[in-house]
Protein backbone atom coordinates (compact mmCIF):
# COMPACT_ATOMS: atom_id res chain seq x y z
CA UNK A 1 0.00 0.00 0.00
CA UNK A 2 1.01 3.64 0.08
CA UNK A 3 2.33 3.27 3.64
CA UNK A 4 4.69 0.46 2.62
CA UNK A 5 2.65 -2.29 4.31
CA UNK A 6 2.04 -5.59 2.52
CA UNK A 7 -1.54 -6.27 1.40
CA UNK A 8 -2.80 -9.80 2.00
CA UNK A 9 -4.97 -11.44 -0.66
CA UNK A 10 -5.12 -12.13 -4.35
CA UNK A 11 -5.90 -9.42 -6.88
CA UNK A 12 -6.31 -9.28 -10.63
CA UNK A 13 -4.00 -6.71 -12.21
CA UNK A 14 -7.05 -5.04 -13.82
CA UNK A 15 -8.51 -4.39 -10.33
CA UNK A 16 -5.50 -2.41 -9.08
CA UNK A 17 -5.03 1.27 -9.84
CA UNK A 18 -2.03 3.37 -8.79
CA UNK A 19 -2.99 6.68 -7.20
CA UNK A 20 -0.70 9.51 -6.18
CA UNK A 21 -2.05 10.95 -2.92
CA UNK A 22 -0.55 12.19 0.31
CA UNK A 23 -2.74 10.10 2.63
CA UNK A 24 -0.98 11.17 5.83
CA UNK A 25 -2.14 14.80 5.62
CA UNK A 26 -5.59 14.25 4.14
CA UNK A 27 -8.84 13.76 6.08
CA UNK A 28 -11.15 10.96 4.96
CA UNK A 29 -14.89 10.85 5.60
CA UNK A 30 -16.50 7.46 6.25
CA UNK A 31 -19.37 6.99 3.81
CA UNK A 32 -20.89 3.78 5.17
CA UNK A 33 -20.08 1.10 7.76
CA UNK A 34 -20.48 -2.26 6.04
CA UNK A 35 -19.91 -4.63 8.95
CA UNK A 36 -19.08 -4.45 12.64
CA UNK A 37 -17.61 -6.95 15.09
CA UNK A 38 -18.33 -7.33 18.79
CA UNK A 39 -15.68 -6.65 21.39
Coordinates of C-alpha atoms in Angstrom, one line a residue:
X1 CA 0.0 0.0 0.0
X2 CA 1.0 3.6 0.1
X3 CA 2.3 3.3 3.6
X4 CA 4.7 0.5 2.6
X5 CA 2.7 -2.3 4.3
X6 CA 2.0 -5.6 2.5
X7 CA -1.5 -6.3 1.4
X8 CA -2.8 -9.8 2.0
X9 CA -5.0 -11.4 -0.7
X10 CA -5.1 -12.1 -4.4
X11 CA -5.9 -9.4 -6.9
X12 CA -6.3 -9.3 -10.6
X13 CA -4.0 -6.7 -12.2
X14 CA -7.0 -5.0 -13.8
X15 CA -8.5 -4.4 -10.3
X16 CA -5.5 -2.4 -9.1
X17 CA -5.0 1.3 -9.8
X18 CA -2.0 3.4 -8.8
X19 CA -3.0 6.7 -7.2
X20 CA -0.7 9.5 -6.2
X21 CA -2.1 11.0 -2.9
X22 CA -0.6 12.2 0.3
X23 CA -2.7 10.1 2.6
X24 CA -1.0 11.2 5.8
X25 CA -2.1 14.8 5.6
X26 CA -5.6 14.3 4.1
X27 CA -8.8 13.8 6.1
X28 CA -11.2 11.0 5.0
X29 CA -14.9 10.8 5.6
X30 CA -16.5 7.5 6.3
X31 CA -19.4 7.0 3.8
X32 CA -20.9 3.8 5.2
X33 CA -20.1 1.1 7.8
X34 CA -20.5 -2.3 6.0
X35 CA -19.9 -4.6 8.9
X36 CA -19.1 -4.5 12.6
X37 CA -17.6 -6.9 15.1
X38 CA -18.3 -7.3 18.8
X39 CA -15.7 -6.6 21.4

